Every structure is written in structure tokens, then in C-alpha cells.
Coordinates of C-alpha atoms and ligand atoms in Angstrom, one line a residue:
M1421 CA 18.6 4.9 -23.2
K1422 CA 18.9 7.0 -26.3
Q1423 CA 15.9 5.4 -28.0
L1424 CA 13.6 6.6 -25.2
H1425 CA 14.9 10.1 -25.5
T1426 CA 14.3 10.0 -29.2
L1427 CA 10.8 8.8 -28.6
A1428 CA 10.2 11.5 -26.0
A1429 CA 11.3 14.2 -28.5
R1430 CA 8.2 13.5 -30.6
T1431 CA 5.0 15.5 -30.1
L1432 CA 2.8 12.6 -29.1
K1433 CA -0.9 13.3 -28.6
I1434 CA -2.7 11.1 -26.1
V1435 CA -5.9 11.1 -28.1
D1436 CA -4.0 9.7 -31.1
C1437 CA -2.4 7.0 -29.0
L1438 CA -5.8 6.0 -27.8
T1439 CA -6.8 4.8 -31.3
D1440 CA -4.3 1.8 -30.8
H1441 CA -6.5 -0.7 -29.0
R1442 CA -3.6 -3.2 -28.5
R1443 CA -1.6 -0.4 -26.8
N1444 CA -4.6 0.5 -24.6
A1445 CA -5.1 -3.1 -23.6
A1446 CA -1.4 -3.4 -22.6
L1447 CA -1.8 -0.3 -20.4
R1448 CA -4.7 -1.8 -18.4
M1449 CA -4.6 -4.4 -15.7
Q1450 CA -6.8 -6.0 -13.0
V1451 CA -5.4 -7.6 -9.9
G1452 CA -7.7 -8.5 -7.0
A1453 CA -9.9 -5.5 -6.2
I1454 CA -7.9 -3.1 -8.3
H1455 CA -8.3 -2.1 -11.9
I1456 CA -5.8 0.3 -13.4
D1457 CA -6.2 2.2 -16.7
H1458 CA -3.0 4.0 -17.8
S1459 CA -4.3 4.5 -21.4
K1460 CA -4.6 8.3 -20.8
Q1461 CA -0.8 8.4 -20.4
R1462 CA 1.3 10.1 -23.1
L1463 CA 2.9 7.1 -24.6
D1464 CA 2.4 4.9 -27.6
A1465 CA 3.2 1.3 -28.3
A1466 CA 6.8 2.1 -29.3
V1467 CA 7.4 3.8 -26.0
W1468 CA 5.8 1.0 -24.1
Q1469 CA 8.1 -1.6 -25.8
A1470 CA 11.1 0.6 -25.1
L1471 CA 10.1 0.8 -21.4
L1472 CA 9.7 -2.9 -21.2
A1473 CA 13.2 -3.3 -22.7
L1474 CA 14.5 -0.8 -20.1
A1475 CA 13.0 -3.0 -17.3
E1476 CA 14.9 -6.0 -18.7
T1477 CA 18.2 -4.0 -19.0
R1478 CA 17.8 -2.7 -15.5
Q1479 CA 17.1 -6.2 -14.3
V1480 CA 13.8 -5.3 -12.5
S1481 CA 12.7 -8.9 -12.0
Q1482 CA 16.0 -9.8 -10.4
G1483 CA 15.8 -6.8 -8.2
I1484 CA 12.3 -7.8 -7.0
A1485 CA 13.5 -11.3 -6.4
R1486 CA 16.4 -10.1 -4.3
M1487 CA 14.1 -8.3 -2.0
F1488 CA 11.9 -11.3 -1.5
A1489 CA 15.0 -13.5 -0.9
G1490 CA 16.0 -11.4 2.0
E1491 CA 19.2 -10.1 0.4
K1492 CA 20.6 -7.0 2.2
I1493 CA 19.4 -4.6 -0.5
N1494 CA 19.6 -1.7 1.9
H1495 CA 23.3 -2.0 1.6
T1496 CA 24.2 1.4 3.1
E1497 CA 22.8 0.1 6.4
G1498 CA 23.5 -3.6 5.8
R1499 CA 19.8 -4.6 6.1
A1500 CA 17.4 -6.8 4.4
V1501 CA 14.0 -5.3 3.4
L1502 CA 11.3 -7.8 4.3
H1503 CA 8.0 -6.0 5.0
V1504 CA 6.5 -8.6 2.7
A1505 CA 7.3 -11.3 5.4
L1506 CA 5.0 -9.4 7.8
R1507 CA 2.0 -10.3 5.6
A1508 CA 3.0 -13.8 4.6
P1509 CA 0.8 -16.6 6.1
A1510 CA 3.5 -19.2 5.4
G1511 CA 6.8 -19.6 3.6
N1512 CA 10.5 -19.0 4.0
Y1513 CA 11.8 -15.5 4.5
V1514 CA 15.4 -15.7 5.6
V1515 CA 17.5 -13.2 7.3
D1516 CA 21.1 -14.2 8.3
G1517 CA 20.2 -17.8 7.6
K1518 CA 17.1 -17.9 9.8
N1519 CA 13.5 -18.0 8.7
I1520 CA 11.9 -15.0 10.4
L1521 CA 8.2 -16.1 10.0
P1522 CA 7.9 -17.9 13.3
E1523 CA 8.9 -14.8 15.1
V1524 CA 6.6 -12.6 13.0
H1525 CA 3.7 -14.9 13.8
A1526 CA 4.5 -15.0 17.5
V1527 CA 4.3 -11.2 17.6
Q1528 CA 1.0 -11.2 15.7
A1529 CA -0.3 -13.6 18.3
R1530 CA 0.7 -11.2 21.0
M1531 CA -1.0 -8.3 19.1
R1532 CA -4.2 -10.4 18.8
A1533 CA -4.2 -11.2 22.5
M1534 CA -3.4 -7.7 23.5
T1535 CA -6.2 -6.4 21.2
E1536 CA -8.8 -8.8 22.6
E1537 CA -7.8 -8.0 26.2
I1538 CA -8.0 -4.3 25.7
Q1539 CA -11.2 -4.4 23.7
S1540 CA -13.0 -6.8 26.0
G1541 CA -12.2 -4.8 29.0
A1542 CA -10.1 -7.5 30.6
W1543 CA -7.2 -5.0 30.5
R1544 CA -7.8 -2.5 33.2
G1545 CA -6.2 0.8 34.0
V1546 CA -4.6 1.4 37.4
S1547 CA -7.9 2.4 39.0
G1548 CA -9.6 -0.7 37.5
Q1549 CA -11.5 1.0 34.7
K1550 CA -11.8 -0.2 31.1
I1551 CA -9.9 1.5 28.3
E1552 CA -12.0 3.7 26.0
R1553 CA -9.5 5.9 24.2
V1554 CA -6.3 4.9 22.5
I1555 CA -3.8 7.5 21.5
N1556 CA -0.9 6.5 19.3
I1557 CA 2.2 8.6 19.8
G1558 CA 4.6 8.4 16.9
I1559 CA 5.8 10.3 13.9
G1560 CA 6.7 9.5 10.2
G1561 CA 6.4 5.8 9.6
S1562 CA 5.2 5.3 13.2
D1563 CA 2.2 7.5 12.5
L1564 CA 1.3 8.0 8.8
G1565 CA 0.5 4.4 8.0
P1566 CA -1.8 3.4 10.9
R1567 CA -3.3 6.9 10.9
M1568 CA -4.1 6.6 7.1
V1569 CA -5.6 3.1 7.5
C1570 CA -7.7 4.1 10.5
T1571 CA -9.1 7.1 8.7
A1572 CA -9.9 5.0 5.7
L1573 CA -11.6 2.2 7.5
N1574 CA -13.4 4.4 10.0
A1575 CA -15.7 5.4 7.1
H1576 CA -16.6 1.7 6.6
T1577 CA -16.5 0.2 10.0
P1578 CA -17.1 2.2 13.2
M1579 CA -14.2 2.1 15.6
R1580 CA -14.5 -0.2 18.6
L1581 CA -12.2 2.0 20.6
D1582 CA -11.8 5.7 20.0
T1583 CA -8.3 5.7 18.4
R1584 CA -6.4 8.9 17.8
F1585 CA -2.9 9.9 16.6
V1586 CA -0.4 12.4 17.9
A1587 CA 2.7 13.1 16.0
N1588 CA 3.7 16.8 16.2
V1589 CA 6.1 18.1 18.8
D1590 CA 3.8 21.0 19.0
P1591 CA 1.9 20.1 22.2
T1592 CA -1.4 21.3 20.6
D1593 CA -1.5 18.0 18.8
L1594 CA -1.5 16.1 22.1
A1595 CA -3.8 18.6 23.7
L1596 CA -6.4 18.1 21.0
A1597 CA -6.2 14.3 21.3
L1598 CA -6.7 14.6 25.0
R1599 CA -9.8 16.7 24.8
G1600 CA -12.6 14.9 26.6
A1601 CA -10.2 12.0 27.5
D1602 CA -10.5 10.4 30.9
P1603 CA -7.0 9.4 32.3
H1604 CA -8.5 6.4 34.0
R1605 CA -9.7 5.1 30.6
T1606 CA -6.9 6.2 28.3
L1607 CA -4.1 4.0 26.8
F1608 CA -1.1 5.4 25.0
V1609 CA 0.7 3.4 22.3
V1610 CA 4.2 4.8 22.0
T1611 CA 5.4 3.8 18.6
S1612 CA 9.0 4.4 17.7
K1613 CA 11.3 2.0 15.9
T1614 CA 14.4 3.7 17.4
F1615 CA 12.8 5.0 20.6
T1616 CA 15.1 8.0 20.3
T1617 CA 12.9 10.3 18.2
T1618 CA 12.6 13.7 20.0
E1619 CA 9.0 14.4 19.0
T1620 CA 7.8 11.0 20.2
L1621 CA 9.7 11.0 23.5
M1622 CA 8.6 14.5 24.4
N1623 CA 4.9 13.6 23.6
A1624 CA 5.3 10.4 25.6
Q1625 CA 6.7 12.3 28.6
A1626 CA 3.8 14.8 28.4
A1627 CA 1.3 12.0 28.2
R1628 CA 2.9 10.3 31.3
A1629 CA 2.7 13.6 33.2
W1630 CA -0.9 14.0 32.2
L1631 CA -1.7 10.5 33.5
Q1632 CA 0.3 11.0 36.7
A1633 CA -1.5 14.3 37.5
T1634 CA -4.6 12.2 38.2
L1635 CA -3.5 8.6 38.7
G1636 CA -0.3 9.0 40.7
E1637 CA 3.2 7.8 39.9
D1638 CA 2.6 4.3 38.6
V1639 CA 0.9 4.6 35.2
G1640 CA 2.7 1.8 33.3
R1641 CA -0.6 0.1 32.7
H1642 CA -1.7 2.9 30.5
F1643 CA 1.2 2.4 28.1
V1644 CA 2.0 0.0 25.3
A1645 CA 5.2 0.5 23.2
I1646 CA 6.2 -0.7 19.8
S1647 CA 10.0 -0.6 19.2
A1648 CA 13.0 -2.4 17.7
F1649 CA 14.7 -1.5 21.0
P1650 CA 12.4 -2.9 23.7
E1651 CA 15.0 -2.1 26.4
R1652 CA 14.6 1.6 25.6
A1653 CA 10.9 1.4 26.1
A1654 CA 11.4 -0.5 29.3
A1655 CA 13.8 2.3 30.5
F1656 CA 11.0 4.7 29.9
G1657 CA 8.9 2.7 32.4
I1658 CA 6.8 0.6 30.1
P1659 CA 6.5 -3.0 31.5
P1660 CA 8.3 -5.5 29.1
A1661 CA 5.1 -7.5 28.7
Q1662 CA 3.5 -4.4 27.2
V1663 CA 6.3 -3.8 24.6
L1664 CA 6.0 -5.4 21.2
P1665 CA 9.1 -5.7 19.0
M1666 CA 9.8 -4.8 15.4
W1667 CA 13.0 -5.6 13.4
D1668 CA 15.7 -3.8 11.6
W1669 CA 14.6 -5.4 8.3
V1670 CA 11.3 -3.4 8.4
G1671 CA 11.8 0.3 7.4
G1672 CA 9.7 2.8 9.3
R1673 CA 7.6 3.8 6.2
Y1674 CA 7.0 0.1 5.5
S1675 CA 6.1 -0.8 9.1
L1676 CA 2.3 -0.5 9.3
W1677 CA 2.2 -4.3 8.8
S1678 CA 4.2 -4.9 11.9
A1679 CA 3.2 -4.2 15.5
V1680 CA 3.1 -0.6 14.4
G1681 CA -0.3 -1.5 13.1
L1682 CA -1.6 -2.2 16.6
P1683 CA -3.8 0.9 16.6
I1684 CA -5.6 -0.5 13.5
A1685 CA -6.3 -3.7 15.4
L1686 CA -7.4 -1.8 18.5
A1687 CA -9.7 0.4 16.5
F1688 CA -11.4 -2.3 14.4
G1689 CA -10.5 -5.7 15.7
Y1690 CA -7.5 -8.0 15.0
E1691 CA -9.4 -9.7 12.2
V1692 CA -9.6 -6.4 10.3
F1693 CA -5.9 -6.0 10.6
A1694 CA -5.4 -9.6 9.4
E1695 CA -7.6 -8.7 6.3
L1696 CA -5.3 -5.8 5.6
L1697 CA -2.3 -8.2 5.7
A1698 CA -4.1 -10.7 3.5
G1699 CA -4.8 -8.0 0.9
A1700 CA -1.2 -6.9 0.8
H1701 CA -0.1 -10.5 0.5
L1702 CA -2.3 -10.9 -2.5
M1703 CA -0.4 -8.1 -4.2
D1704 CA 2.9 -9.4 -3.0
E1705 CA 2.3 -12.7 -4.7
H1706 CA 1.2 -11.1 -7.9
V1707 CA 4.4 -9.0 -7.9
R1708 CA 6.6 -11.9 -7.0
Q1709 CA 5.1 -14.2 -9.6
Q1710 CA 4.3 -12.0 -12.6
Q1711 CA 7.2 -10.5 -14.4
L1712 CA 5.0 -7.8 -16.0
N1713 CA 3.0 -6.9 -12.9
M1714 CA 0.9 -3.9 -11.8
A1715 CA 3.8 -2.3 -9.9
V1716 CA 6.2 -2.7 -12.8
Q1717 CA 3.7 -1.2 -15.1
M1718 CA 3.1 1.8 -12.7
A1719 CA 6.8 2.3 -12.1
L1720 CA 7.7 2.3 -15.8
I1721 CA 5.0 4.9 -16.6
A1722 CA 6.1 7.1 -13.7
H1723 CA 9.7 6.7 -14.9
W1724 CA 8.7 7.8 -18.4
N1725 CA 6.9 10.8 -17.0
S1726 CA 9.7 11.9 -14.7
D1727 CA 12.8 11.0 -16.7
Y1728 CA 11.6 11.5 -20.3
L1729 CA 8.7 13.9 -20.2
G1730 CA 10.2 16.0 -17.4
A1731 CA 7.4 15.9 -14.8
S1732 CA 8.6 17.3 -11.5
S1733 CA 5.4 16.4 -9.6
Q1734 CA 3.2 13.3 -9.2
L1735 CA -0.3 13.9 -8.0
V1736 CA -2.6 11.5 -6.2
I1737 CA -6.2 12.5 -6.0
P1738 CA -8.5 10.0 -4.3
Y1739 CA -12.2 10.6 -4.9
S1740 CA -13.0 9.4 -1.5
E1741 CA -13.1 11.2 1.8
A1742 CA -12.0 8.0 3.5
L1743 CA -8.7 8.1 1.6
A1744 CA -8.0 11.7 2.7
R1745 CA -4.7 10.7 4.4
L1746 CA -3.4 8.6 1.5
P1747 CA -1.4 11.4 -0.2
A1748 CA 0.4 12.2 3.1
F1749 CA 1.2 8.5 3.5
L1750 CA 2.5 8.2 0.0
Q1751 CA 4.6 11.3 0.4
Q1752 CA 6.7 9.6 3.0
L1753 CA 6.7 6.3 1.2
E1754 CA 7.8 7.7 -2.2
L1755 CA 9.9 10.7 -1.2
E1756 CA 11.8 9.3 1.8
S1757 CA 12.4 6.2 -0.2
N1758 CA 13.5 7.6 -3.6
G1759 CA 14.4 11.2 -2.8
K1760 CA 18.0 10.4 -3.5
R1761 CA 20.7 11.9 -5.6
V1762 CA 23.3 9.2 -5.9
N1763 CA 23.2 5.6 -7.2
H1764 CA 24.4 2.4 -5.4
Q1765 CA 28.0 3.3 -6.2
G1766 CA 27.6 6.8 -4.8
E1767 CA 27.7 8.5 -8.2
L1768 CA 25.5 11.5 -8.9
I1769 CA 22.3 10.7 -10.9
Q1770 CA 20.3 12.9 -13.2
S1771 CA 16.9 12.4 -11.7
S1772 CA 14.9 10.6 -9.1
V1773 CA 11.4 10.8 -7.7
P1774 CA 9.3 13.8 -8.5
A1775 CA 7.5 15.6 -5.6
L1776 CA 4.3 13.7 -4.7
W1777 CA 1.3 15.6 -3.4
G1778 CA -2.4 15.5 -3.6
E1779 CA -5.7 16.0 -1.8
V1780 CA -9.2 14.5 -2.1
G1781 CA -11.4 15.1 -5.0
S1782 CA -13.6 17.0 -5.4
N1783 CA -12.0 19.5 -3.0
S1784 CA -8.8 19.7 -4.9
Q1785 CA -10.7 20.7 -8.1
H1786 CA -11.5 23.9 -6.4
A1787 CA -8.0 24.5 -5.2
F1788 CA -5.1 23.6 -7.5
F1789 CA -6.8 22.0 -10.6
Q1790 CA -6.4 25.4 -12.3
W1791 CA -2.7 24.8 -12.2
L1792 CA -3.1 21.3 -13.5
H1793 CA -5.1 22.4 -16.5
Q1794 CA -3.5 25.7 -17.4
G1795 CA -0.2 26.0 -15.6
T1796 CA 3.1 25.7 -17.4
Q1797 CA 4.1 22.4 -15.8
I1798 CA 2.9 19.0 -16.5
A1799 CA 2.0 16.9 -13.5
P1800 CA 0.7 13.4 -14.1
V1801 CA -2.2 12.4 -11.9
D1802 CA -3.2 9.2 -10.2
F1803 CA -7.0 9.4 -9.9
I1804 CA -8.4 6.9 -7.4
V1805 CA -12.1 6.1 -7.6
L1806 CA -14.3 3.5 -6.0
K1807 CA -17.1 1.4 -7.5
Q1808 CA -18.8 1.4 -4.1
Q1809 CA -18.2 3.6 -1.1
A1810 CA -19.6 2.7 2.4
G1811 CA -22.3 5.1 3.4
L1812 CA -22.8 6.6 0.0
S1813 CA -25.8 6.0 -2.3
R1814 CA -25.3 5.0 -5.9
A1815 CA -26.0 8.6 -7.0
Q1816 CA -23.5 10.0 -4.6
T1817 CA -20.8 7.6 -5.8
Q1818 CA -21.7 8.4 -9.4
T1819 CA -21.2 12.1 -8.7
L1820 CA -17.7 11.5 -7.3
N1821 CA -16.7 9.2 -10.2
A1822 CA -18.2 11.5 -12.8
N1823 CA -16.0 14.3 -11.5
A1824 CA -12.9 12.1 -11.6
L1825 CA -13.6 10.9 -15.2
A1826 CA -14.4 14.5 -16.3
Q1827 CA -11.1 15.9 -14.9
A1828 CA -9.1 13.1 -16.5
R1829 CA -10.8 13.7 -19.9
A1830 CA -10.5 17.5 -19.6
L1831 CA -6.8 17.2 -18.9
M1832 CA -6.3 15.0 -21.9
L1833 CA -8.6 16.8 -24.4
G1834 CA -8.1 20.4 -23.4
Q1835 CA -10.0 23.0 -25.3
T1836 CA -9.2 25.3 -28.2
H1837 CA -10.4 28.9 -27.9
A1838 CA -9.8 32.2 -29.6
D1839 CA -9.1 33.7 -26.2
P1840 CA -5.8 32.3 -24.8
H1841 CA -7.1 32.8 -21.3
R1842 CA -9.9 30.3 -22.0
E1843 CA -7.7 27.9 -23.9
F1844 CA -6.7 24.6 -22.3
P1845 CA -3.6 23.0 -23.9
G1846 CA -4.7 19.4 -23.0
N1847 CA -2.5 16.4 -23.6
R1848 CA -1.9 16.1 -19.9
P1849 CA -1.5 12.6 -18.6
S1850 CA -3.3 10.7 -15.9
S1851 CA -4.1 7.2 -14.7
M1852 CA -7.3 5.9 -13.3
I1853 CA -7.2 3.5 -10.3
V1854 CA -10.5 1.8 -9.7
L1855 CA -11.1 0.0 -6.5
D1856 CA -14.1 -2.4 -6.3
S1857 CA -14.8 -1.0 -2.8
L1858 CA -12.8 0.2 0.1
N1859 CA -12.2 -2.3 2.9
A1860 CA -9.2 -3.6 4.8
H1861 CA -8.4 -6.2 2.0
S1862 CA -8.5 -3.8 -0.9
L1863 CA -6.7 -1.1 1.0
G1864 CA -3.9 -3.6 1.8
Q1865 CA -3.6 -4.3 -1.9
L1866 CA -3.5 -0.7 -2.8
I1867 CA -0.8 0.2 -0.2
A1868 CA 1.3 -2.8 -1.2
L1869 CA 1.0 -1.8 -4.8
Y1870 CA 2.5 1.6 -4.2
E1871 CA 5.2 0.0 -2.0
H1872 CA 6.3 -2.2 -4.9
K1873 CA 6.1 0.7 -7.4
V1874 CA 8.6 2.5 -5.2
L1875 CA 10.9 -0.6 -5.1
V1876 CA 10.8 -0.8 -8.9
Q1877 CA 11.3 2.9 -9.4
G1878 CA 14.4 2.6 -7.2
I1879 CA 15.7 -0.3 -9.3
L1880 CA 15.2 1.7 -12.5
W1881 CA 17.2 4.6 -11.0
G1882 CA 19.8 2.3 -9.5
I1883 CA 19.3 3.8 -6.0
N1884 CA 18.9 2.5 -2.5
S1885 CA 15.2 3.1 -1.7
F1886 CA 15.5 1.9 1.9
D1887 CA 17.8 4.3 3.8
Q1888 CA 17.0 7.9 4.8
F1889 CA 20.2 9.7 5.7
G1890 CA 18.6 12.9 4.4
V1891 CA 16.6 13.4 7.5
E1892 CA 19.6 13.3 9.9
L1893 CA 21.4 16.6 9.3
G1894 CA 18.5 18.8 10.3
K1895 CA 17.9 16.7 13.4
A1896 CA 21.6 17.2 14.4
I1897 CA 21.5 20.9 13.9
A1898 CA 18.2 21.2 15.8
N1899 CA 20.1 19.6 18.7
Q1900 CA 22.7 22.4 18.5
I1901 CA 20.1 25.1 18.3
V1902 CA 17.8 24.1 21.1
P1903 CA 20.3 24.9 23.9
V1904 CA 21.1 28.2 22.3
L1905 CA 17.4 29.2 22.4
Q1906 CA 17.2 27.9 25.9
K1907 CA 20.0 30.3 26.8
N1908 CA 22.3 27.6 27.9
A1909 CA 25.5 29.5 28.7
A1910 CA 27.9 27.1 27.0
A1911 CA 25.8 27.0 23.8
E1912 CA 25.3 30.7 23.8
S1913 CA 29.1 31.3 23.8
K1914 CA 29.2 29.4 20.5
I1915 CA 26.6 31.5 18.8
A1916 CA 29.2 33.2 16.6
E1917 CA 29.9 29.8 15.0
F1918 CA 26.5 30.0 13.2
D1919 CA 26.1 31.6 9.9
D1920 CA 24.9 35.2 9.7
S1921 CA 21.4 34.4 8.8
T1922 CA 20.9 31.8 11.5
Q1923 CA 22.5 34.1 14.1
H1924 CA 20.1 36.9 13.0
L1925 CA 17.1 34.6 13.5
L1926 CA 18.5 33.2 16.8
H1927 CA 18.5 36.7 18.2
I1928 CA 15.0 37.4 17.0
L1929 CA 13.7 34.0 18.4
A1930 CA 15.7 34.0 21.6
A1931 CA 12.9 35.8 23.3
A1932 CA 10.1 33.8 21.7
G1933 CA 7.6 31.8 23.7
V1934 CA 5.9 32.5 27.0
D1935 CA 6.6 30.7 30.3
Ligands
LIG1422 O1 11.8 11.1 9.6 C1 12.8 10.2 9.8 C2 12.4 8.9 10.4 O2 13.5 8.2 10.8 C3 11.4 8.1 9.6 O3 12.1 7.3 8.7 C4 10.7 7.3 10.6 O4 9.5 6.8 10.1 C5 10.4 8.4 11.6 O5 11.6 9.2 11.6 C6 10.1 7.9 13.0 O6 11.1 7.1 13.5 P1 10.9 6.2 14.8 O7 9.9 5.2 14.5 O8 12.3 5.6 15.1 O9 10.5 7.1 16.0

């Protein structure tokens, strides 16, 4: 794409680009409850045309269609990628010649029934008491999505059941979630697609021991499991009727729409979960039907920033406390999906996804915005603002939104000053994402939008966005190290096989911890 490199070599000023009203209009879009304005990005009409041509060359539309058609686009694992089927009310989503929707809807019916049973109190613990606290045990995609959604919606709708999340293998996480909990009235949802994840299994065992200390041996009634391997959950001692399935065509980081979303339904009611699905489906249909859709627009701009302007970070700054967990969720979504270094053919590629990070505004202004404004790197920002926020007055909403607008404008305009310490270079790009309000429906749209952005980015780079082999090596080495630290004689005899640095640290850490 020589032309894009030539275009990137120019010194383009965002403020100058903004005088082109046709270009500005092309960089704005409204879908459902989401309005996006990319006009403060550092690109002009010529760049935009070249990016649209790139989308054609890279066959973005065909790539999107392949996902919806259930093709095994996760070719390294031989899997289809059909999280979109989880939010489809009707249609034909085919895997291996079979429409998967009837099975999806059957599991949703079980989720609904289970939710109603638990919320109404028909579901009793072993001593006949109603459930009051729900603790989800899971990590990565089995935690971040439902946790983020519950945090977001809790600001809007009070939880019907006190729903908490435990992910870390550090037992402090579980201990904090158990503070004030009554074993008679606590239900654990063990969420693990594989049901082999060390952190989750250790936490589930600790949870079981905590229940058994008060309730006796038989505590199965206090567990629900979500897994693609129900037999493994059954082997853990969870009755099969309390195990909800998921499928290999749903990636962990795309799984909050499956039974992995059960904590969302338990916290707010199944109808709220259904609204989330409906919002996502609205975005799916937009992306499926419109060639130049909101996700393609976002992905092309992100591609320009990373591959042509050299941005090594992407920031997400929601001006909403309710969206506090969104950056952490997007981190897994974008980085586990597109943190790759080879293309489909296994050849090395020059660039892939920049680091994604962020924090709520206005807190982040007082933390790392100095770096954004005057640091040596350029990091594009997605500002997220809401027209209305639950529990906030008009004036309070205005304060938040004024801050977001001011930061975006300051990044773009900069400030000339005789004193270089007080000078702001400006010309720093950002996009503004405006949500009508935050509810399950609009949140579903927003999450699905980022999911599709990730898909399109992957198509542009020619990579498989849906495997995650990069997390395996560290897990395998941890399994070698644990027995050494536990002073297992056989493992200790192999200590010399470790490199000098690891051996040095193993000696220091061998005595760590208290019994
Ligand atoms: O971190 C790696 C990973 O495999 C993620 O992709 C996944 O979301 C997480 O672990 C949890 O996996 P599981 O749901 O199988 O416990």
C-alpha cells in the first residue's frame, strides 16, 4: 500500500482537515444508540479514500460474510466463529451442516428458568434457604465480560441478587468476595470453557471447602457450572442439571452472550440479559448488511493510526464510572485476538494491534493525560460519553462531557508557548463515541461494535483473530515451576535445567510463603 505510506509521509494538520465538511461527514456515523465522530482523526479525504480502497483489496466484506456463514475462519483450531448466533432471534447459523440456533435457544430457555428459580427463591440451598449471593468463579473471557456488564448495569438497575466475581488465583480475591457471605445462601457459578484452568479450579475447590465447613459434604446445590465440557464439571461434583453448555465455536473472549452471561441474568433478570443480546444483534445486522459500517470505519481508522502513523497504543477513556471495567474487557478482546505476529500462512507480519489501555475520565486526566498531551508518543484515544447517565443530574452529565470534549480539543489544538515546557504540540488524534444512554441494549451495541472492529482489523492484517496460543507457554512453564517451589524431590533434581536467572529466583523464592 505504497499510496497510504506516501499519504502518511505528509504533515497533515487535523485542524486543516476539519475544514473539509464532506470528509467530516464521511467520518461520522449513527447506528442505534451510538453516534461516532472520527473527524478529529489525522486523516483527510485522500487518506479516507485510500483506506476504503484497502478494505476492498483486503476483501473485508467477504471476510465478514465468511464469519456469519459459519466458515471455520479460526483455521488453526478448525473452528467456526459464531458468537453472533448467540444473539440472533432467528435465522440460519450453520456449523458442520447443522443450524445451531435451536440448541442456542434451548440453552437460553434453561438460563431463563434457572434465573427465575434462583431469583424467586424456588431454588433452595442444602439447608432450605434462599440464595442471596452469587459468586462467579472464572478468569479471562469467563470473567471480564459478565463482570464488566454487571458493573455497568449496576449503576442503572440495582442488582436483584448480590453478584460478585472472583478471578485471581490469589485467594484474597475469593476471601473478599466471601466477606459477609452466608454459606447457606451463597451460590457459586463456576465458569470455564475448558474446565481445566488452574486459577478457576483452585478457586472452585476453595469455595467448595468453604461451603463444606458449614454445610457438610453434599454442597452440589450451591454450584452451577458453565462449560464446553459438562462432563468435567460433573466430575467436579456439580449435578448435570446444573451445568449449562457452551460450544467450541464461541471464543472465551466472545462468550458473554452464551451461558457465560448467566451472572448478568442472575443479577438483573433474564429480560435484561435478553436486551443485551438484542442490542448486540442490532449491531450485527448493521455490520452484516452495510458494506461501509461502523466497525469497518473504526477498524480502518485504527489501522491508519497503527500501521501508517505508528501509534503503539490505543486508549479507551469512558467518561462514566459505570464503564470502569470496559478498558479491561477490551484489553482481552483486542490483544488476545489480534496480538499476533504471523499471518494466515504463518509468515511474519510487520505490525498488529497496538497496546490497548485506559481508565475512566475524569480520573485518568489526573494520571496519564500529561503523557498524552506532552509525551513523545502519539496514542489515539476513543473517548466515550453519554447523553444521559442514570443517577446523574443534567449538570453532572454536562461536567463529564465538557471534560471529554475539552481533552479531545486540547489534544488536537495544542498550544504554542515561548516556554517549551508549557508548549503543547497538538495534532493528536481522537474519536468521540456518544451513547444516548447506558442500558443493556446500548451496551450490547457497543460491545458488539468493538467485537466487529477486532474482526475487521484481523482481516486487514491477514491474521487469525480467534486463537490464543500465546497464553499457553507460560502456563506450561508454571506447571514445571510449581513442583520445584513445592520442593517436590523429582522436580528439584531438575532445577539445573532452568536458566541461570530462573534458578537464582527459584532459590530466593523457595522459602517464600507461610504455612
Ligand atoms: O487466558 C487464556 C484463556 O484461555 C482465555 O482465552 C480464556 O478466556 C481464559 O483463559 C479462561 O479459560 P476457560 O474459560 O477455559 O477457563
